[in-house]
mmCIF file of C-alpha atoms in Angstrom:
data_model
loop_
_atom_site.group_PDB
_atom_site.id
_atom_site.type_symbol
_atom_site.label_atom_id
_atom_site.label_comp_id
_atom_site.label_asym_id
_atom_site.label_seq_id
_atom_site.Cartn_x
_atom_site.Cartn_y
_atom_site.Cartn_z
ATOM 1 C CA MET A 929 -34.279 -11.418 -9.491
ATOM 2 C CA ASN A 930 -32.018 -9.922 -12.116
ATOM 3 C CA PHE A 931 -29.388 -7.662 -10.810
ATOM 4 C CA VAL A 932 -27.128 -5.624 -12.579
ATOM 5 C CA VAL A 933 -23.972 -4.367 -10.066
ATOM 6 C CA VAL A 934 -22.445 -0.987 -10.927
ATOM 7 C CA ALA A 935 -19.009 -0.093 -10.382
ATOM 8 C CA PRO A 936 -16.547 2.560 -11.955
ATOM 9 C CA GLN A 937 -13.842 -0.489 -12.795
ATOM 10 C CA SER A 938 -13.067 -4.007 -11.992
ATOM 11 C CA SER A 939 -10.318 -4.642 -9.800
ATOM 12 C CA HIS A 940 -8.244 -7.385 -8.330
ATOM 13 C CA TRP A 941 -6.601 -5.514 -6.020
ATOM 14 C CA GLU A 942 -8.910 -2.213 -4.920
ATOM 15 C CA ASP A 943 -11.355 -2.950 -2.506
ATOM 16 C CA SER A 944 -14.005 -0.642 -3.493
ATOM 17 C CA HIS A 945 -13.821 -2.178 -7.007
ATOM 18 C CA ARG A 946 -13.856 -5.856 -6.385
ATOM 19 C CA ALA A 947 -16.465 -5.356 -3.826
ATOM 20 C CA ALA A 948 -18.823 -5.416 -6.970
ATOM 21 C CA ALA A 949 -17.505 -8.700 -8.056
ATOM 22 C CA ILE A 950 -18.072 -10.384 -4.800
ATOM 23 C CA LEU A 951 -21.625 -9.444 -4.685
ATOM 24 C CA VAL A 952 -22.141 -10.852 -8.294
ATOM 25 C CA LYS A 953 -20.693 -13.940 -7.228
ATOM 26 C CA ALA A 954 -22.901 -14.194 -3.995
ATOM 27 C CA LEU A 955 -25.831 -13.139 -5.726
ATOM 28 C CA ARG A 956 -25.362 -15.978 -8.436
ATOM 29 C CA ARG A 957 -24.543 -18.277 -5.790
ATOM 30 C CA ILE A 958 -28.000 -18.228 -4.217
ATOM 31 C CA GLY A 959 -29.592 -18.687 -7.651
ATOM 32 C CA HIS A 960 -30.351 -15.153 -8.946
ATOM 33 C CA GLU A 961 -29.078 -13.428 -12.087
ATOM 34 C CA ALA A 962 -26.610 -10.941 -12.070
ATOM 35 C CA TRP A 963 -24.151 -9.184 -13.897
ATOM 36 C CA LEU A 964 -21.173 -6.637 -13.239
ATOM 37 C CA VAL A 965 -21.877 -3.455 -15.252
ATOM 38 C CA THR A 966 -18.494 -1.285 -15.247
ATOM 39 C CA SER A 967 -16.387 0.558 -17.794
ATOM 40 C CA VAL A 968 -13.750 -1.070 -20.062
ATOM 41 C CA TYR A 969 -11.064 -0.386 -17.364
ATOM 42 C CA HIS A 970 -9.499 -3.214 -15.139
ATOM 43 C CA ASP A 971 -7.258 -1.669 -12.649
ATOM 44 C CA GLY A 972 -6.687 1.128 -14.635
ATOM 45 C CA GLU A 973 -6.069 -0.747 -18.322
ATOM 46 C CA PRO A 974 -8.328 -1.840 -20.584
ATOM 47 C CA ALA A 975 -9.871 -5.238 -20.023
ATOM 48 C CA VAL A 976 -11.431 -5.287 -23.711
ATOM 49 C CA ASP A 977 -10.690 -3.177 -26.794
ATOM 50 C CA PRO A 978 -12.416 -0.181 -26.182
ATOM 51 C CA GLU A 979 -12.956 0.281 -29.940
ATOM 52 C CA VAL A 980 -15.042 -2.700 -30.093
ATOM 53 C CA VAL A 981 -17.486 -0.755 -27.535
ATOM 54 C CA GLU A 982 -17.608 2.290 -29.213
ATOM 55 C CA LYS A 983 -18.985 0.298 -32.156
ATOM 56 C CA SER A 984 -21.465 -1.737 -30.744
ATOM 57 C CA GLU A 985 -24.732 -0.709 -31.643
ATOM 58 C CA GLU A 986 -25.847 -0.118 -28.047
ATOM 59 C CA GLY A 987 -22.850 1.067 -25.976
ATOM 60 C CA PHE A 988 -22.132 -1.952 -24.599
ATOM 61 C CA VAL A 989 -20.603 -5.698 -24.946
ATOM 62 C CA GLU A 990 -21.171 -8.760 -22.741
ATOM 63 C CA VAL A 991 -18.229 -10.907 -21.495
ATOM 64 C CA GLU A 992 -18.989 -14.226 -19.590
ATOM 65 C CA LYS A 993 -15.546 -15.082 -18.866
ATOM 66 C CA ASP A 994 -14.272 -11.579 -17.737
ATOM 67 C CA VAL A 995 -10.951 -11.030 -16.165
ATOM 68 C CA SER A 996 -12.939 -9.639 -13.023
ATOM 69 C CA GLY A 997 -14.122 -13.594 -12.383
ATOM 70 C CA VAL A 998 -17.678 -12.777 -13.132
ATOM 71 C CA PRO A 999 -19.965 -12.524 -16.100
ATOM 72 C CA THR A 1000 -19.648 -8.605 -16.960
ATOM 73 C CA ILE A 1001 -21.018 -5.924 -19.228
ATOM 74 C CA ARG A 1002 -18.369 -3.529 -20.243
ATOM 75 C CA VAL A 1003 -19.951 -0.128 -21.045
ATOM 76 C CA LEU A 1004 -18.978 3.246 -23.157
ATOM 77 C CA SER A 1005 -16.340 4.902 -20.633
ATOM 78 C CA ALA A 1006 -13.890 7.430 -20.292
ATOM 79 C CA LYS A 1007 -11.154 8.266 -17.825
ATOM 80 C CA SER A 1008 -11.692 11.532 -16.050
ATOM 81 C CA MET A 1009 -9.687 14.470 -16.996
ATOM 82 C CA LEU A 1010 -9.895 15.929 -13.550
ATOM 83 C CA SER A 1011 -9.543 13.398 -10.986
ATOM 84 C CA PRO A 1012 -6.524 10.932 -11.432
ATOM 85 C CA GLY A 1013 -8.183 7.372 -11.903
ATOM 86 C CA ALA A 1014 -11.401 8.116 -11.807
ATOM 87 C CA VAL A 1015 -13.738 6.638 -14.475
ATOM 88 C CA THR A 1016 -16.854 8.312 -16.191
ATOM 89 C CA LEU A 1017 -19.758 6.031 -17.647
ATOM 90 C CA ARG A 1018 -20.796 7.689 -20.972
ATOM 91 C CA SER A 1019 -24.437 8.069 -21.765
ATOM 92 C CA PHE A 1020 -25.067 5.444 -18.939
ATOM 93 C CA SER A 1021 -28.860 5.882 -18.206
ATOM 94 C CA LYS A 1022 -29.631 5.037 -21.750
ATOM 95 C CA ILE A 1023 -27.298 2.162 -21.611
ATOM 96 C CA LEU A 1024 -28.993 0.799 -18.646
ATOM 97 C CA ALA A 1025 -32.281 1.291 -20.377
ATOM 98 C CA ALA A 1026 -30.977 -0.959 -23.318
ATOM 99 C CA ILE A 1027 -29.843 -3.549 -20.826
ATOM 100 C CA ASP A 1028 -33.291 -3.562 -19.046
ATOM 101 C CA ARG A 1029 -34.677 -4.333 -22.837
ATOM 102 C CA ARG A 1030 -32.413 -6.847 -23.350
ATOM 103 C CA ARG A 1031 -32.352 -8.735 -20.122
ATOM 104 C CA GLY A 1032 -34.867 -7.281 -17.891
ATOM 105 C CA VAL A 1033 -33.447 -5.519 -14.549
ATOM 106 C CA ASP A 1034 -35.241 -5.961 -11.349
ATOM 107 C CA ALA A 1035 -32.459 -4.078 -9.090
ATOM 108 C CA VAL A 1036 -29.452 -1.928 -9.699
ATOM 109 C CA VAL A 1037 -26.656 -1.870 -7.392
ATOM 110 C CA VAL A 1038 -24.613 1.046 -7.385
ATOM 111 C CA PHE A 1039 -21.201 1.359 -5.961
ATOM 112 C CA SER A 1040 -19.016 4.391 -4.687
ATOM 113 C CA SER A 1041 -19.277 8.002 -4.378
ATOM 114 C CA PHE A 1042 -18.286 10.964 -6.204
ATOM 115 C CA TRP A 1043 -18.524 9.766 -9.747
ATOM 116 C CA ASN A 1044 -21.444 10.015 -12.314
ATOM 117 C CA GLY A 1045 -22.641 6.189 -11.916
ATOM 118 C CA PRO A 1046 -24.958 6.549 -8.949
ATOM 119 C CA GLU A 1047 -26.288 9.581 -9.959
ATOM 120 C CA GLU A 1048 -27.228 8.186 -13.627
ATOM 121 C CA ALA A 1049 -28.383 4.757 -12.047
ATOM 122 C CA ALA A 1050 -30.692 7.158 -9.946
ATOM 123 C CA LYS A 1051 -32.176 9.390 -13.049
ATOM 124 C CA TRP A 1052 -32.931 6.221 -14.896
ATOM 125 C CA VAL A 1053 -34.666 4.553 -11.654
ATOM 126 C CA THR A 1054 -36.690 7.844 -11.304
ATOM 127 C CA ILE A 1055 -37.775 7.624 -14.778
ATOM 128 C CA LYS A 1056 -38.815 4.315 -14.382
ATOM 129 C CA LYS A 1057 -41.047 5.061 -11.108
ATOM 130 C CA MET A 1058 -42.524 7.732 -13.161
ATOM 131 C CA LEU A 1059 -43.415 5.690 -15.789
ATOM 132 C CA ALA A 1060 -45.050 2.678 -13.500
ATOM 133 C CA GLN A 1061 -47.271 5.574 -11.933
ATOM 134 C CA SER A 1062 -48.655 6.267 -15.351
ATOM 135 C CA GLY A 1063 -49.205 2.962 -15.909
ATOM 136 C CA GLU A 1064 -46.835 2.965 -18.721
ATOM 137 C CA VAL A 1065 -44.793 0.254 -17.437
ATOM 138 C CA GLY A 1066 -44.861 -2.432 -14.668
ATOM 139 C CA ARG A 1067 -43.118 -2.669 -11.461
ATOM 140 C CA PRO A 1068 -39.983 -0.529 -11.454
ATOM 141 C CA PRO A 1069 -36.536 -1.694 -11.010
ATOM 142 C CA ALA A 1070 -35.229 -1.042 -6.969
ATOM 143 C CA LEU A 1071 -31.915 1.035 -6.442
ATOM 144 C CA VAL A 1072 -29.572 -0.188 -3.750
ATOM 145 C CA TYR A 1073 -26.747 2.039 -3.148
ATOM 146 C CA ILE A 1074 -23.197 0.952 -1.578
ATOM 147 C CA PRO A 1075 -21.575 4.473 -1.086
ATOM 148 C CA ILE A 1076 -18.527 3.630 0.637
ATOM 149 C CA TYR A 1077 -18.228 7.084 1.748
ATOM 150 C CA PRO A 1078 -15.253 8.702 3.402
ATOM 151 C CA THR A 1079 -15.561 9.862 6.823
ATOM 152 C CA GLY A 1080 -12.368 11.833 6.428
ATOM 153 C CA VAL A 1081 -10.643 13.731 3.600
ATOM 154 C CA HIS A 1082 -7.130 12.053 3.845
ATOM 155 C CA GLY A 1083 -4.846 11.861 1.360
ATOM 156 C CA ILE A 1084 -6.833 14.312 -1.102
ATOM 157 C CA SER A 1085 -6.128 17.922 -2.643
ATOM 158 C CA PRO A 1086 -8.311 20.886 -1.524
ATOM 159 C CA VAL A 1087 -9.827 21.316 -5.085
ATOM 160 C CA GLU A 1088 -10.634 17.319 -4.771
ATOM 161 C CA ALA A 1089 -12.200 17.922 -1.328
ATOM 162 C CA VAL A 1090 -14.396 21.074 -2.873
ATOM 163 C CA SER A 1091 -15.248 18.590 -5.821
ATOM 164 C CA ARG A 1092 -16.688 15.951 -3.395
ATOM 165 C CA SER A 1093 -18.604 18.393 -1.500
ATOM 166 C CA ILE A 1094 -20.362 19.638 -4.405
ATOM 167 C CA TRP A 1095 -21.220 16.277 -5.438
ATOM 168 C CA SER A 1096 -22.428 15.117 -1.885
ATOM 169 C CA THR A 1097 -24.448 18.720 -2.067
ATOM 170 C CA LEU A 1098 -25.890 18.200 -5.387
ATOM 171 C CA ASN A 1099 -26.282 14.689 -6.145
ATOM 172 C CA LEU A 1100 -26.055 12.529 -3.120
ATOM 173 C CA PRO A 1101 -29.658 13.718 -1.753
ATOM 174 C CA HIS A 1102 -31.700 12.372 -4.865
ATOM 175 C CA ILE A 1103 -29.468 9.356 -5.005
ATOM 176 C CA LEU A 1104 -30.554 8.674 -1.223
ATOM 177 C CA ARG A 1105 -34.060 9.629 -1.872
ATOM 178 C CA GLN A 1106 -34.291 6.915 -4.572
ATOM 179 C CA ALA A 1107 -32.259 3.962 -3.120
ATOM 180 C CA ALA A 1108 -34.668 1.442 -1.779
ATOM 181 C CA ALA A 1109 -31.495 0.263 0.611
ATOM 182 C CA VAL A 1110 -28.363 1.803 1.238
ATOM 183 C CA VAL A 1111 -25.740 -0.427 2.370
ATOM 184 C CA VAL A 1112 -22.802 0.649 4.680
ATOM 185 C CA SER A 1113 -20.089 -1.025 6.464
ATOM 186 C CA CYS A 1114 -19.493 0.537 9.954
ATOM 187 C CA ARG A 1115 -20.731 3.015 12.555
ATOM 188 C CA GLU A 1116 -18.766 6.071 11.364
ATOM 189 C CA GLU A 1117 -20.089 5.613 7.722
ATOM 190 C CA VAL A 1118 -23.819 5.029 9.124
ATOM 191 C CA GLU A 1119 -23.412 8.390 11.158
ATOM 192 C CA ALA A 1120 -21.938 10.413 8.068
ATOM 193 C CA ILE A 1121 -25.338 8.989 5.670
ATOM 194 C CA ARG A 1122 -27.521 9.674 8.423
ATOM 195 C CA GLN A 1123 -26.357 13.554 8.107
ATOM 196 C CA LEU A 1124 -27.023 13.321 4.697
ATOM 197 C CA ARG A 1125 -30.874 12.483 5.456
ATOM 198 C CA ALA A 1126 -30.820 9.200 4.113
ATOM 199 C CA PRO A 1127 -33.989 7.397 5.715
ATOM 200 C CA ALA A 1128 -33.070 5.528 8.710
ATOM 201 C CA ASP A 1129 -35.115 2.346 7.516
ATOM 202 C CA ARG A 1130 -33.551 2.175 4.492
ATOM 203 C CA ILE A 1131 -29.813 1.562 5.696
ATOM 204 C CA ILE A 1132 -28.459 -1.561 6.181
ATOM 205 C CA GLU A 1133 -25.108 -1.849 8.129
ATOM 206 C CA GLY A 1134 -23.108 -5.086 7.829
ATOM 207 C CA LYS A 1135 -19.787 -6.364 6.922
ATOM 208 C CA TRP A 1136 -20.646 -8.963 4.833
ATOM 209 C CA TRP A 1137 -17.955 -8.673 2.123
ATOM 210 C CA ILE A 1138 -15.564 -11.973 1.983
ATOM 211 C CA ASP A 1139 -15.752 -13.558 -1.296
ATOM 212 C CA PRO A 1140 -17.849 -16.645 -1.191
ATOM 213 C CA ASP A 1141 -14.870 -18.682 -2.666
ATOM 214 C CA TYR A 1142 -12.749 -17.662 -0.040
ATOM 215 C CA PRO A 1143 -13.154 -20.356 2.544
ATOM 216 C CA GLU A 1144 -12.324 -23.160 -0.374
ATOM 217 C CA ALA A 1145 -9.553 -21.256 -1.424
ATOM 218 C CA LEU A 1146 -8.002 -20.844 2.197
ATOM 219 C CA ALA A 1147 -8.466 -24.781 2.679
ATOM 220 C CA ALA A 1148 -6.409 -25.727 -0.199
ATOM 221 C CA ALA A 1149 -3.658 -22.967 0.287
ATOM 222 C CA GLY A 1150 -0.293 -24.026 1.323
ATOM 223 C CA ARG A 1151 2.997 -21.892 1.912
ATOM 224 C CA LEU A 1152 4.427 -20.375 -0.809
ATOM 225 C CA PRO A 1153 8.040 -21.033 -1.816
ATOM 226 C CA HIS A 1154 8.893 -17.060 -1.926
ATOM 227 C CA LEU A 1155 8.727 -17.279 1.862
ATOM 228 C CA GLU A 1156 10.779 -20.322 2.580
ATOM 229 C CA GLY A 1157 13.525 -19.696 4.711
ATOM 230 C CA PHE A 1158 11.714 -17.196 6.948
ATOM 231 C CA GLU A 1159 9.958 -18.216 10.381
ATOM 232 C CA LEU A 1160 7.988 -15.030 10.728
ATOM 233 C CA VAL A 1161 5.998 -13.245 8.096
ATOM 234 C CA VAL A 1162 4.374 -9.823 7.730
ATOM 235 C CA SER A 1163 2.156 -9.096 4.813
ATOM 236 C CA TYR A 1164 0.398 -6.629 2.965
ATOM 237 C CA ALA A 1165 -2.175 -7.495 -0.054
ATOM 238 C CA GLY A 1166 -3.725 -4.680 -2.058
ATOM 239 C CA PRO A 1167 -2.785 -1.845 -4.433
ATOM 240 C CA LEU A 1168 0.685 -0.782 -4.676
ATOM 241 C CA THR A 1169 0.194 3.172 -4.397
ATOM 242 C CA ASP A 1170 1.610 6.106 -2.742
ATOM 243 C CA GLU A 1171 -2.119 6.465 -1.282
ATOM 244 C CA LYS A 1172 -1.597 2.852 0.246
ATOM 245 C CA ASN A 1173 1.809 3.937 1.735
ATOM 246 C CA VAL A 1174 3.436 1.535 0.393
ATOM 247 C CA ARG A 1175 6.968 3.097 1.189
ATOM 248 C CA ALA A 1176 6.365 2.439 4.610
ATOM 249 C CA LEU A 1177 6.488 -1.134 3.811
ATOM 250 C CA VAL A 1178 10.035 -1.093 2.880
ATOM 251 C CA LYS A 1179 10.985 0.939 5.977
ATOM 252 C CA LEU A 1180 8.995 -2.010 7.950
ATOM 253 C CA ALA A 1181 11.249 -4.477 6.006
ATOM 254 C CA GLU A 1182 14.501 -2.505 7.042
ATOM 255 C CA ARG A 1183 13.327 -2.133 10.739
ATOM 256 C CA MET A 1184 12.796 -5.962 11.075
ATOM 257 C CA PRO A 1185 15.357 -7.842 9.051
ATOM 258 C CA GLN A 1186 14.955 -11.486 10.454
ATOM 259 C CA VAL A 1187 11.082 -11.097 9.380
ATOM 260 C CA ALA A 1188 9.639 -11.486 5.804
ATOM 261 C CA VAL A 1189 7.813 -8.385 4.726
ATOM 262 C CA ALA A 1190 5.759 -9.656 1.753
ATOM 263 C CA VAL A 1191 3.569 -7.443 -0.309
ATOM 264 C CA VAL A 1192 1.162 -8.816 -2.836
ATOM 265 C CA GLY A 1193 -0.329 -6.420 -5.233
ATOM 266 C CA ARG A 1194 -0.153 -4.058 -8.362
ATOM 267 C CA GLY A 1195 0.184 -0.622 -9.160
ATOM 268 C CA GLU A 1196 1.851 2.390 -9.994
ATOM 269 C CA ALA A 1197 4.734 1.378 -7.219
ATOM 270 C CA ALA A 1198 5.303 -1.978 -8.531
ATOM 271 C CA ALA A 1199 8.426 -1.068 -10.372
ATOM 272 C CA TRP A 1200 9.657 0.919 -7.519
ATOM 273 C CA LEU A 1201 8.927 -1.811 -5.251
ATOM 274 C CA ARG A 1202 10.636 -4.543 -7.402
ATOM 275 C CA ARG A 1203 13.837 -2.518 -7.290
ATOM 276 C CA GLU A 1204 13.703 -2.250 -3.388
ATOM 277 C CA ALA A 1205 12.865 -5.845 -3.097
ATOM 278 C CA ALA A 1206 15.900 -6.774 -5.231
ATOM 279 C CA ARG A 1207 18.164 -5.179 -2.559
ATOM 280 C CA ARG A 1208 16.325 -6.705 0.483
ATOM 281 C CA ARG A 1209 16.186 -10.429 1.002
ATOM 282 C CA ASN A 1210 13.336 -9.866 3.405
ATOM 283 C CA LEU A 1211 11.020 -7.818 1.230
ATOM 284 C CA VAL A 1212 9.427 -10.101 -0.860
ATOM 285 C CA LEU A 1213 6.994 -8.632 -3.722
ATOM 286 C CA MET A 1214 4.245 -11.088 -5.392
ATOM 287 C CA GLU A 1215 2.111 -9.553 -8.166
ATOM 288 C CA ASP A 1216 -0.237 -12.721 -8.902
ATOM 289 C CA PRO A 1217 -3.649 -12.268 -7.053
ATOM 290 C CA SER A 1218 -3.571 -16.102 -6.312
ATOM 291 C CA ALA A 1219 -0.610 -15.389 -3.617
ATOM 292 C CA VAL A 1220 -3.135 -13.528 -1.728
ATOM 293 C CA VAL A 1221 -4.596 -16.143 0.197
ATOM 294 C CA PRO A 1222 -1.905 -18.231 1.054
ATOM 295 C CA VAL A 1223 -0.025 -15.347 2.126
ATOM 296 C CA ALA A 1224 -2.752 -14.199 4.498
ATOM 297 C CA LYS A 1225 -2.779 -17.953 5.645
ATOM 298 C CA SER A 1226 0.963 -18.161 6.572
ATOM 299 C CA SER A 1227 1.423 -14.611 7.858
ATOM 300 C CA LEU A 1228 2.061 -14.036 11.471
ATOM 301 C CA LEU A 1229 0.314 -10.510 11.081
ATOM 302 C CA GLY A 1230 -1.467 -8.784 8.095
ATOM 303 C CA VAL A 1231 -0.532 -4.930 8.115
ATOM 304 C CA ASP A 1232 -2.407 -1.745 6.364
ATOM 305 C CA LEU A 1233 -0.425 1.425 6.634
ATOM 306 C CA SER A 1234 -2.846 3.273 4.140
ATOM 307 C CA ILE A 1235 -3.071 7.104 4.230
ATOM 308 C CA HIS A 1236 -6.603 6.355 2.884
ATOM 309 C CA GLU A 1237 -8.444 3.167 2.349
ATOM 310 C CA PRO A 1238 -12.122 3.468 2.133
ATOM 311 C CA MET A 1239 -13.556 -0.166 2.447
ATOM 312 C CA GLY A 1240 -10.969 -2.386 4.074
ATOM 313 C CA ILE A 1241 -12.296 -6.071 3.057
ATOM 314 C CA ARG A 1242 -8.939 -7.570 3.124
ATOM 315 C CA ALA A 1243 -8.739 -7.111 6.890
ATOM 316 C CA LEU A 1244 -11.965 -9.403 7.209
ATOM 317 C CA GLU A 1245 -10.247 -11.751 5.235
ATOM 318 C CA TYR A 1246 -7.353 -11.880 7.099
ATOM 319 C CA LEU A 1247 -9.150 -12.256 10.304
ATOM 320 C CA TYR A 1248 -11.282 -15.192 8.659
ATOM 321 C CA ALA A 1249 -8.010 -16.637 7.958
ATOM 322 C CA GLY A 1250 -7.106 -16.488 11.755
ATOM 323 C CA THR A 1251 -4.654 -14.128 11.180
ATOM 324 C CA PRO A 1252 -4.530 -10.692 13.400
ATOM 325 C CA TYR A 1253 -4.270 -7.484 11.355
ATOM 326 C CA ALA A 1254 -3.042 -3.997 12.247
ATOM 327 C CA ALA A 1255 -4.454 -1.061 10.443
ATOM 328 C CA SER A 1256 -3.800 2.755 10.489
ATOM 329 C CA PRO A 1257 -6.954 4.802 11.737
ATOM 330 C CA THR A 1258 -7.096 6.311 8.102
ATOM 331 C CA SER A 1259 -8.083 2.798 6.502
ATOM 332 C CA ARG A 1260 -11.701 1.619 7.169
ATOM 333 C CA ALA A 1261 -9.953 -1.768 8.141
ATOM 334 C CA ALA A 1262 -9.381 -0.164 11.534
ATOM 335 C CA CYS A 1263 -13.100 -0.365 11.865
ATOM 336 C CA HIS A 1264 -13.141 -4.056 11.580
ATOM 337 C CA ILE A 1265 -10.580 -4.479 14.182
ATOM 338 C CA THR A 1266 -11.268 -4.840 17.972
ATOM 339 C CA ASP A 1267 -7.805 -3.282 19.393
ATOM 340 C CA GLY A 1268 -5.711 -5.651 21.274
ATOM 341 C CA VAL A 1269 -8.537 -8.416 20.305
ATOM 342 C CA ASP A 1270 -8.264 -9.957 16.989
ATOM 343 C CA GLY A 1271 -5.712 -7.164 15.926
ATOM 344 C CA ALA A 1272 -4.269 -3.509 16.453
ATOM 345 C CA ARG A 1273 -5.346 -0.273 15.435
ATOM 346 C CA LEU A 1274 -2.402 1.763 14.852
ATOM 347 C CA ARG A 1275 -1.288 5.374 16.033
ATOM 348 C CA ASN A 1276 -1.107 6.548 12.292
ATOM 349 C CA PRO A 1277 -0.010 5.545 9.169
ATOM 350 C CA GLU A 1278 3.823 5.349 10.111
ATOM 351 C CA ASP A 1279 3.394 3.805 13.375
ATOM 352 C CA LEU A 1280 5.817 1.123 12.239
ATOM 353 C CA GLU A 1281 6.877 1.164 15.965
ATOM 354 C CA GLY A 1282 3.546 -0.520 16.953
ATOM 355 C CA VAL A 1283 3.702 -2.780 13.923
ATOM 356 C CA ALA A 1284 7.203 -4.144 15.137
ATOM 357 C CA ARG A 1285 6.207 -4.183 18.768
ATOM 358 C CA LEU A 1286 3.191 -6.455 18.103
ATOM 359 C CA VAL A 1287 5.080 -8.601 15.889
ATOM 360 C CA SER A 1288 7.686 -9.421 18.679
ATOM 361 C CA THR A 1289 4.988 -9.963 21.523
ATOM 362 C CA LEU A 1290 3.123 -12.157 18.806
ATOM 363 C CA ALA A 1291 6.368 -13.999 18.361
ATOM 364 C CA LYS A 1292 7.352 -14.464 21.943
ATOM 365 C CA LYS A 1293 3.711 -15.559 22.726
ATOM 366 C CA PRO A 1294 2.457 -17.795 20.253
ATOM 367 C CA GLU A 1295 -0.598 -18.702 22.343
ATOM 368 C CA LEU A 1296 -1.497 -14.922 21.914
ATOM 369 C CA ARG A 1297 -1.131 -15.190 18.550
ATOM 370 C CA GLU A 1298 -3.370 -18.428 18.592
ATOM 371 C CA GLU A 1299 -6.313 -16.818 20.500
ATOM 372 C CA MET A 1300 -6.218 -13.289 18.651
ATOM 373 C CA GLY A 1301 -6.426 -15.740 15.530
ATOM 374 C CA ARG A 1302 -9.508 -17.687 16.902
ATOM 375 C CA HIS A 1303 -11.297 -13.983 17.981
ATOM 376 C CA GLY A 1304 -10.726 -13.103 14.222
ATOM 377 C CA ARG A 1305 -12.345 -16.540 13.173
ATOM 378 C CA ARG A 1306 -15.210 -16.027 15.184
ATOM 379 C CA LYS A 1307 -15.820 -12.437 14.321
ATOM 380 C CA THR A 1308 -15.860 -13.346 10.421
ATOM 381 C CA GLU A 1309 -17.363 -16.773 10.389
ATOM 382 C CA ASN A 1310 -20.684 -15.306 9.378
ATOM 383 C CA LEU A 1311 -19.266 -12.343 7.243
ATOM 384 C CA LEU A 1312 -19.651 -14.268 3.681
ATOM 385 C CA ALA A 1313 -20.965 -11.817 0.998
ATOM 386 C CA ILE A 1314 -23.925 -14.466 0.613
ATOM 387 C CA ARG A 1315 -25.231 -13.109 3.653
ATOM 388 C CA LEU A 1316 -25.368 -9.653 2.254
ATOM 389 C CA ALA A 1317 -26.945 -10.975 -1.107
ATOM 390 C CA GLU A 1318 -29.705 -12.622 1.119
ATOM 391 C CA THR A 1319 -30.432 -9.541 3.302
ATOM 392 C CA LEU A 1320 -30.739 -7.392 -0.312
ATOM 393 C CA VAL A 1321 -32.883 -10.320 -1.875
ATOM 394 C CA ALA A 1322 -35.160 -10.107 1.061
ATOM 395 C CA ARG A 1323 -35.394 -6.505 1.295
ATOM 396 C CA LEU A 1324 -36.229 -5.889 -2.057
ATOM 397 C CA LYS A 1325 -38.944 -8.626 -2.710
#
């Protein structure tokens, strides 16, 4: 089958964006053609020259060796003026038609909510279905929707909340009707999608989001020199933004001066964190994506203190590495954790006391740390994204 996997932008850090590249990789791993289709942006910056895309004949350029790590089609796009960080794909239904003419598309997998990608993809699939019914074309492409639908409104403005409500009312019902499958990652998201009248038999619930390359990278990972001199390491990997509550990580380093707090990521708060790290020996900032796996492997505990995190894939990766994970209730990572078994669900994003208490317990009881690690590995050993790719192919055939 030929898949196009659509996301607002690509990323090394934002789970809801990098998940699309993970799925492309998994589909290719099991022998299917798959391309990431996205904007010109990678982590908020142009990955290709926007002028080249503007001047392209059909509104897109193909990049075999893209910064995302998978073959990528970069399309006409723009940053939203209303919602910071949001991206719009321009003339996208027409571009999908052009990609279909060039490559043939059997399925469109589209990620995320509250942007124009899902509605444009649904529009194009609807037209193809109507043409198929009239005998003008053969079998129409299938639409797979991965909404990453929030179950709360943490950290957004009242205007953004109203905008999301309007989008859910006007656009989401049509998208759900057209989708052959809707993929969700936790029970709370299932209930939210069912309330929006998604057909129950089309909902696929699963946490199969671990990168197919992760096991090999984990086996090869060693301890980084950045962490020499520290017996205990607590770490966070992801975007460095206010939404991810990176200031709490600095407070955590102040609270536990004998523990290294390793922060791996990039984002708008990176410069501030560099300054803070220069003043604190135990606050270690790394901005290279290649550091994520060795840091996860060598940590006593992984943490996510986000005010809002819609997907929480990093938690699954830490658990796969045998590292317990602690997450705030406003991060979807908390849905992937069994409290007290393979990690901890914190009281709130500022629950530094809960983190410090867990670190102290795990340091004093290494056998408990090992037991929690075993539970995490067992939970996640079958959660590679290849399982999701196989499930989708079986559903769509």
